[in-house]
Coordinates of C-alpha atoms and ligand atoms in Angstrom, one line a residue:
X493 CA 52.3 -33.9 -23.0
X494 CA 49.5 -35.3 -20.8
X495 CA 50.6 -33.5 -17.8
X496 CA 50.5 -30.1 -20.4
X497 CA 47.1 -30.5 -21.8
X498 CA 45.5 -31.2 -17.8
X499 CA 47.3 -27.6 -16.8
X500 CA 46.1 -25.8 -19.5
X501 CA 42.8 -27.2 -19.0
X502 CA 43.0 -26.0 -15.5
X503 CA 44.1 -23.2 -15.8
X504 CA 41.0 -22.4 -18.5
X505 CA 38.8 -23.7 -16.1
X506 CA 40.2 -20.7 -13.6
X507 CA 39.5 -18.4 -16.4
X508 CA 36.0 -19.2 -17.9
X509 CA 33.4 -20.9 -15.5
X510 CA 31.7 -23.6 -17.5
X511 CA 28.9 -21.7 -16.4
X512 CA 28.2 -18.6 -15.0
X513 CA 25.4 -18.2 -12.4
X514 CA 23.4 -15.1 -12.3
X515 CA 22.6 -13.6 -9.0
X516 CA 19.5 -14.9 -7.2
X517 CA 16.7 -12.6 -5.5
X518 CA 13.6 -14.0 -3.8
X519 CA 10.9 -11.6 -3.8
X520 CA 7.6 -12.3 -1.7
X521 CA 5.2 -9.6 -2.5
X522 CA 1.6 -9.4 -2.0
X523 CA 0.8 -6.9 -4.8
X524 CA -0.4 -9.2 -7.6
X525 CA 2.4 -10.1 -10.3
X526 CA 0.6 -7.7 -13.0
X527 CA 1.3 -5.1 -10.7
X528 CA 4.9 -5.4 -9.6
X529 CA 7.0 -7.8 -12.0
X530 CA 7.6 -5.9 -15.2
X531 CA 9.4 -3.1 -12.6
X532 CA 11.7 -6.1 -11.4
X533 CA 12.0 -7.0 -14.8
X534 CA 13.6 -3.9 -15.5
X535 CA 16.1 -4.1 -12.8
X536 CA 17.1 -8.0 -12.9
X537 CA 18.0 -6.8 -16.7
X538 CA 19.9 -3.8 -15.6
X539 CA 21.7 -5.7 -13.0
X540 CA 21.8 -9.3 -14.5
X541 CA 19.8 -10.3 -11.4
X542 CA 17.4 -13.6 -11.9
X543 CA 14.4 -12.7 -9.3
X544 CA 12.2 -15.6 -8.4
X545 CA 8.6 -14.2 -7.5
X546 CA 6.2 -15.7 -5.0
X547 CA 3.0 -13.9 -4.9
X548 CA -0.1 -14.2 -2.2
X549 CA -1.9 -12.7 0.4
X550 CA 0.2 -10.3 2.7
X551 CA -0.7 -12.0 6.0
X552 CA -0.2 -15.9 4.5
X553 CA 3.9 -14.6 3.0
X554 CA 4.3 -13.4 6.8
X555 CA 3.1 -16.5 8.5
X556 CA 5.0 -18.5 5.8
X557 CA 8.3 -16.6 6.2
X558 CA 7.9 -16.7 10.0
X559 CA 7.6 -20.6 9.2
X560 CA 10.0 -20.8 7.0
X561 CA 12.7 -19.3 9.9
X562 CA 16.2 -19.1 9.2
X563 CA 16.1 -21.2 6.2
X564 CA 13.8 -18.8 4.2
X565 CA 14.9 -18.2 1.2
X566 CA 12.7 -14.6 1.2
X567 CA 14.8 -11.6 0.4
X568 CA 12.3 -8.9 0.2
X569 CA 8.5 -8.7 1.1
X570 CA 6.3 -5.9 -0.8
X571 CA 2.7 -5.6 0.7
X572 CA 0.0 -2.7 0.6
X573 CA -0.8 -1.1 4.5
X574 CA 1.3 0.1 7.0
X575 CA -0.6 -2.0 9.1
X576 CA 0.6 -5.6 7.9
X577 CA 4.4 -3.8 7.8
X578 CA 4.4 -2.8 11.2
X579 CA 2.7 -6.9 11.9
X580 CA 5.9 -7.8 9.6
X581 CA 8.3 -6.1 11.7
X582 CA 6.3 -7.0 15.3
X583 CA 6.7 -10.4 14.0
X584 CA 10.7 -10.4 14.0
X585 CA 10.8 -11.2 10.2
X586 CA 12.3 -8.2 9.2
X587 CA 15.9 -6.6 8.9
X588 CA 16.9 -2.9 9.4
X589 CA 18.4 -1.2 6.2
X590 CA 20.0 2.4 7.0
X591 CA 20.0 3.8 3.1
X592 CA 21.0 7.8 1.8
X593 CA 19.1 7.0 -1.0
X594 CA 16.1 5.9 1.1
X595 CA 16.0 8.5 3.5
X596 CA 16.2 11.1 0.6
X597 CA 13.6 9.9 -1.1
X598 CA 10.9 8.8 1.4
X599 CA 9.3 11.4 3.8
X600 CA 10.0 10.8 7.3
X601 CA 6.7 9.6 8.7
X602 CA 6.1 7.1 5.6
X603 CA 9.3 4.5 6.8
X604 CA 9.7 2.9 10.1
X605 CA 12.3 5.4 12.6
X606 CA 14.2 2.0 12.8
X607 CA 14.8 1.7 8.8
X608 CA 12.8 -1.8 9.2
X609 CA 10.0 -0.9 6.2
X610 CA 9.5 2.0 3.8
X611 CA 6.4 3.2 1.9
X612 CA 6.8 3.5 -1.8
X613 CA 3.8 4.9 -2.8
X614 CA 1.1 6.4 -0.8
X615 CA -3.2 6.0 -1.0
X616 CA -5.6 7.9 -0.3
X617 CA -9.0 7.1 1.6
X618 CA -11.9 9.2 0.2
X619 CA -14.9 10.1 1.0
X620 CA -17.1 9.4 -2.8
X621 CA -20.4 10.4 -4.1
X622 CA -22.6 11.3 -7.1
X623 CA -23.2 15.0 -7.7
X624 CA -26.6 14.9 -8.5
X625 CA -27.5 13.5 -4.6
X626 CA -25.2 15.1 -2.5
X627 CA -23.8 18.7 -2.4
X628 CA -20.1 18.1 -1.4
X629 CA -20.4 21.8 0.3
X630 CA -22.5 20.0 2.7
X631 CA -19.6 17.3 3.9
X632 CA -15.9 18.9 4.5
X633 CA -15.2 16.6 7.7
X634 CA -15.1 12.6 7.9
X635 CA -16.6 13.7 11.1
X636 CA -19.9 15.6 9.3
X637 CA -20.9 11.8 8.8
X638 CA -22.2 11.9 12.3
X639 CA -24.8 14.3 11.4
X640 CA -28.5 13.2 11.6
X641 CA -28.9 14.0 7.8
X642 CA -26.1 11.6 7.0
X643 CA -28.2 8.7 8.7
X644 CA -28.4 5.6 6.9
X645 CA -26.8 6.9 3.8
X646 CA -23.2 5.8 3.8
X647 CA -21.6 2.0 2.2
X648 CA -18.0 1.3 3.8
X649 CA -16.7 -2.3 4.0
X650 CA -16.2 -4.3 7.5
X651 CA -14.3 -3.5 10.1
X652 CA -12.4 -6.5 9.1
X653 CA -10.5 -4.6 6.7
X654 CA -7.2 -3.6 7.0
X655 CA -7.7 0.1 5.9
X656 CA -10.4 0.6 8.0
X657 CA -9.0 -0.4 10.7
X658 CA -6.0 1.5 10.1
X659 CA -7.4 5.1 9.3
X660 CA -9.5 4.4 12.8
X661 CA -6.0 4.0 14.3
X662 CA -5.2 7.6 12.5
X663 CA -7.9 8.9 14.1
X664 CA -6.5 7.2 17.5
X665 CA -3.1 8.7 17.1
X666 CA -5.0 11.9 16.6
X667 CA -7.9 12.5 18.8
X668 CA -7.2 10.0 21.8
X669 CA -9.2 7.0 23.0
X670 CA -12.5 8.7 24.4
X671 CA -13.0 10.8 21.3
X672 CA -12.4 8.0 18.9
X673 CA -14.7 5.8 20.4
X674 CA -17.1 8.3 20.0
X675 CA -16.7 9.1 16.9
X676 CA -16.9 5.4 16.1
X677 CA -20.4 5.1 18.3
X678 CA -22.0 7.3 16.0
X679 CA -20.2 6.6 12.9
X680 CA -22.0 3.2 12.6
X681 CA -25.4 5.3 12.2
X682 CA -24.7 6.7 8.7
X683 CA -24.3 3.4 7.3
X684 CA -27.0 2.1 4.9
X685 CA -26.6 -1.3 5.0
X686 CA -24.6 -4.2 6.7
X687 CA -21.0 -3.7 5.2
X688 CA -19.9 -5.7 2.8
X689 CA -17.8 -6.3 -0.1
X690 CA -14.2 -4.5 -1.2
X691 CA -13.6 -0.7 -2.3
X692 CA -14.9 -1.2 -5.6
X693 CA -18.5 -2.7 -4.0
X694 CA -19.3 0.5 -2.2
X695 CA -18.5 2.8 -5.3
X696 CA -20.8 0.7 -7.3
X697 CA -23.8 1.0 -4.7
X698 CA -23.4 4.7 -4.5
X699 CA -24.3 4.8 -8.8
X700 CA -26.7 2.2 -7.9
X701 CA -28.8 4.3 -5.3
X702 CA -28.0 1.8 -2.3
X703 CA -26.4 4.7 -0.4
X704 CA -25.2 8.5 -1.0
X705 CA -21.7 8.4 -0.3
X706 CA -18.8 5.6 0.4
X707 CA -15.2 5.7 1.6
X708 CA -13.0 4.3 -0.7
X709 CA -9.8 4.6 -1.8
X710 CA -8.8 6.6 -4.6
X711 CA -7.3 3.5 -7.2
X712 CA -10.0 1.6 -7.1
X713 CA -11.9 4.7 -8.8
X714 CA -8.5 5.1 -11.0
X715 CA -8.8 1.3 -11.7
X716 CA -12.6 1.9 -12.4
X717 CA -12.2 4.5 -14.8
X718 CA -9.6 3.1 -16.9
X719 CA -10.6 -0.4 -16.6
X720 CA -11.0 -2.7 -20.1
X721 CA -15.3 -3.0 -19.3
X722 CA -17.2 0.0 -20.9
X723 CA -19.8 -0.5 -18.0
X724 CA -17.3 0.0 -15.2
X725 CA -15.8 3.0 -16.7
X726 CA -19.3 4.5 -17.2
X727 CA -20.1 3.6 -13.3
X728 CA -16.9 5.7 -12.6
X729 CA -17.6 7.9 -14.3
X730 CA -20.3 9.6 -12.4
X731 CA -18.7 9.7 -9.0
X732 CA -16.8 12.2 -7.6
X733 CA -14.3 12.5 -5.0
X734 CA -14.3 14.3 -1.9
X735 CA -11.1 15.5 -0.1
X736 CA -12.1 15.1 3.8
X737 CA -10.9 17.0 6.7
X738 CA -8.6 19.5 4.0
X739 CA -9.1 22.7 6.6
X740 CA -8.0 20.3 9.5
X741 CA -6.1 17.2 9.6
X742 CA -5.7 16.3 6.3
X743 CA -7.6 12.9 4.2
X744 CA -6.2 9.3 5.9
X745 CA -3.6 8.3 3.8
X746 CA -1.7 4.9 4.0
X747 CA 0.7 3.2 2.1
X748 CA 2.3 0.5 -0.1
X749 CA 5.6 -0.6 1.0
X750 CA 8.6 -3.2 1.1
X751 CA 11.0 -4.3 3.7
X752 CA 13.8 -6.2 3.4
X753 CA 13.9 -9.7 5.3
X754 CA 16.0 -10.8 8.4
X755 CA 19.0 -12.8 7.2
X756 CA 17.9 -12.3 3.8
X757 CA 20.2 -14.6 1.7
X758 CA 20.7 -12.1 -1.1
X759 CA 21.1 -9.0 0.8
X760 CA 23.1 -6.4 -1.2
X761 CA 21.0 -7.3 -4.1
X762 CA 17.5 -6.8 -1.9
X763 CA 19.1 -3.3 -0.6
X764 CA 19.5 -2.2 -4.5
X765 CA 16.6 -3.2 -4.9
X766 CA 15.0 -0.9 -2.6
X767 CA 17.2 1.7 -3.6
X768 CA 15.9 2.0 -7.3
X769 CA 12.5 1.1 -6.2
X770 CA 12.7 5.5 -5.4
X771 CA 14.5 5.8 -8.4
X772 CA 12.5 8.7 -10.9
X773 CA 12.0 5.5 -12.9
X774 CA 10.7 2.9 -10.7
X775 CA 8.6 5.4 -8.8
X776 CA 6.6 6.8 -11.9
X777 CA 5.9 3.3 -13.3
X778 CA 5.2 1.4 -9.8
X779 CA 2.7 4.9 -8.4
X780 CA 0.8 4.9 -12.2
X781 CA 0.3 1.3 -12.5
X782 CA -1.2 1.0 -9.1
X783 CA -3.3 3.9 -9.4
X784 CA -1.6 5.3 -6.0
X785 CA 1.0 8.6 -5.2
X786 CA 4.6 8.6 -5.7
X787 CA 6.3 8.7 -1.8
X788 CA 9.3 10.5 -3.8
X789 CA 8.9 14.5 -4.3
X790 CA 8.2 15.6 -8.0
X791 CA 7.4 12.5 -9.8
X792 CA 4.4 13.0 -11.5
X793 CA 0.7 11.4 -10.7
X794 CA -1.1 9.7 -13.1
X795 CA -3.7 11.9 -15.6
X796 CA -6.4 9.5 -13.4
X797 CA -5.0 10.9 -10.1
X798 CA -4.3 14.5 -11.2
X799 CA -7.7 14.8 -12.2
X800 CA -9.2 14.1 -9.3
X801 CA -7.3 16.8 -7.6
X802 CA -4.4 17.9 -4.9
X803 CA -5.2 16.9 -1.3
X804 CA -3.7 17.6 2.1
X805 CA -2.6 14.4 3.2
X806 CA -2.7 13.7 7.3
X807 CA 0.3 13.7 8.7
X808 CA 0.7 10.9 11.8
X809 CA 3.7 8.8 11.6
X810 CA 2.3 5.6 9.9
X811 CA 4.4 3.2 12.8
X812 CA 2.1 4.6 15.2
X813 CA -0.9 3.4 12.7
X814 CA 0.1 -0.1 12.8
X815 CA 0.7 -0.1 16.4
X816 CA -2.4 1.0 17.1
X817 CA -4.3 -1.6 14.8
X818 CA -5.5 -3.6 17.9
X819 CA -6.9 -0.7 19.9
X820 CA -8.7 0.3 16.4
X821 CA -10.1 -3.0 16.2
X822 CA -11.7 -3.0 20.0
X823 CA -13.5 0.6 19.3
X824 CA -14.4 -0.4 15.7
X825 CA -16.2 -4.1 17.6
X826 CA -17.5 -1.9 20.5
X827 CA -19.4 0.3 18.4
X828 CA -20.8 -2.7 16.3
X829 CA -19.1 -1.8 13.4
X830 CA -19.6 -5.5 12.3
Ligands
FE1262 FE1 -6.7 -2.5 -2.1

């Protein structure tokens, strides 16, 4: 009888784990939890997946997963700028992943020829001013900046930021060595004051009368004008954007993306991940709530975004962009673009 009850009991035990163990997927991301989790909500629900979410600074989750070596338990890293994907991949810490769904999905110069990273959304760097002080007829060309009347007039933040630096390395890709250093040589004249502060900063000393125009991207003015504070919305509310170079090379665009991490523990489950991140769903809720451009074709743009207007968009493959960064940096230091 003994001997029965221990077989049956075994052979229940076969049958029915005692528990059963959801799938694991480590996300590192370096968009803010607001701004990413409630999408991976959605698809740990829809694939019973349990996603463990470590948030911080794009360039401290590299350094930490290159620390962290084989034993990282990272699966997928989600960062804003081509700039710190291309670093990503430079720095050995990601893993190729050939996908249909991927390649359908995500135009050819937004994702890295060697399927290491791909953009999800694209942003837009404009040039922003108040009607009532500039006439936009006047400024068609990120270039026109150089003018003499365009002296002392202009707030952009330091060339310590990573979008800077990265639509300088555009411009590289673009127009060569000798004519970006140029550029950059006069560029410095137009600003109006040492540069300082984020996106949001320069937008706020254009209302304020500190300078005529910034460059900015275009969700920080989305976050601006839909953001809880009366105040800031009001402050939004009287800029306007300015689509440069539109009869030329298109406005600097970069990118939000994600790559999936070498010897990722979870890797089927990462790779579906990045599969539904293109997904209609995923695409519409990740591009509004960001206040940034779909990468996938006829997904619609936020009221916020449509508002402001269609663009042409540049067209340089973003690898080139991030392996450029270093040259950006040297022109952007030797014109004293502090
Ligand atoms: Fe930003």
């Amino acid at each position: 009888m003994k001997q029965r009850v221990l077989v049956w009991l075994c052979a229940l035990t076969v049958a029915v784990p005692f528990f059963s163990q959801a799938q694991q997927l480590n996300v590192y991301s370096a968009r803010k939890e607001a701004l990413i989790k409630p999408i991976l909500d959605k698809f740990a629900e829809q694939n019973d997946v349990q996603i463990n979410l470590i948030t911080g600074g794009a360039d401290t989750l590299i350094s930490r997963i290159q620390r962290e070596g084989e034993l990282s338990p990272a699966d997928v890293l989600f960062t804003t700028d081509v700039g710190r994907l291309v670093r990503a991949k430079q720095a050995g810490i990601t893993d190729p992943y050939v996908s249909t769904e991927l390649q359908k999905h995500i135009p050819a110069n937004l994702r890295d020829a060697e399927h290491h990273w791909f953009a999800l959304t694209r942003r837009a760097r404009t040039i922003m001013y108040v009607p009532e002080r500039v006439d936009p007829d006047s400024l068609s060309r990120l270039e026109d900046l150089n003018k003499p009347e365009w002296q002392g007039r202009l707030c952009i933040r330091s060339s310590s930021n990573i979008y800077n630096q990265s639509m300088v390395a555009t411009l590289l890709a673009q127009l060569g060595s000798d004519a970006t250093q140029q550029w950059a040589n006069q560029f410095v004249n137009a600003f109006a004051r040492p540069p300082k502060g984020g996106d949001r900063d320069q937008i706020r000393a254009v209302v304020a009368g500190q300078c005529d125009v910034a460059i900015a991207n275009t969700y920080y003015l989305a976050g601006m004008l839909t953001d809880s504070d009366p105040a800031t919305r009001e402050i939004a509310k009287q800029v306007k954007v300015l689509w440069p170079n539109q009869q030329d090379r298109g406005t600097h665009v970069n990118i939000s993306g994600t790559a999936i991490i070498k010897g990722a523990p979870n890797k089927a489950i990462a790779q579906a991940l990045l599969d539904y991140m293109v997904s209609e769903e995923a695409q519409s809720w990740y591009a509004e709530t960001n206040g940034e451009y779909p990468v996938r074709e006829g997904v619609a743009w936020s009221q916020v975004l449509t508002d402001m207007g269609q663009f042409k968009a540049e067209n340089v493959p973003l690898e080139m962009v991030g392996e450029l960064n270093e040259e950006a940096l040297k022109i952007m230091d030797r014109a004293g673009w502090k």
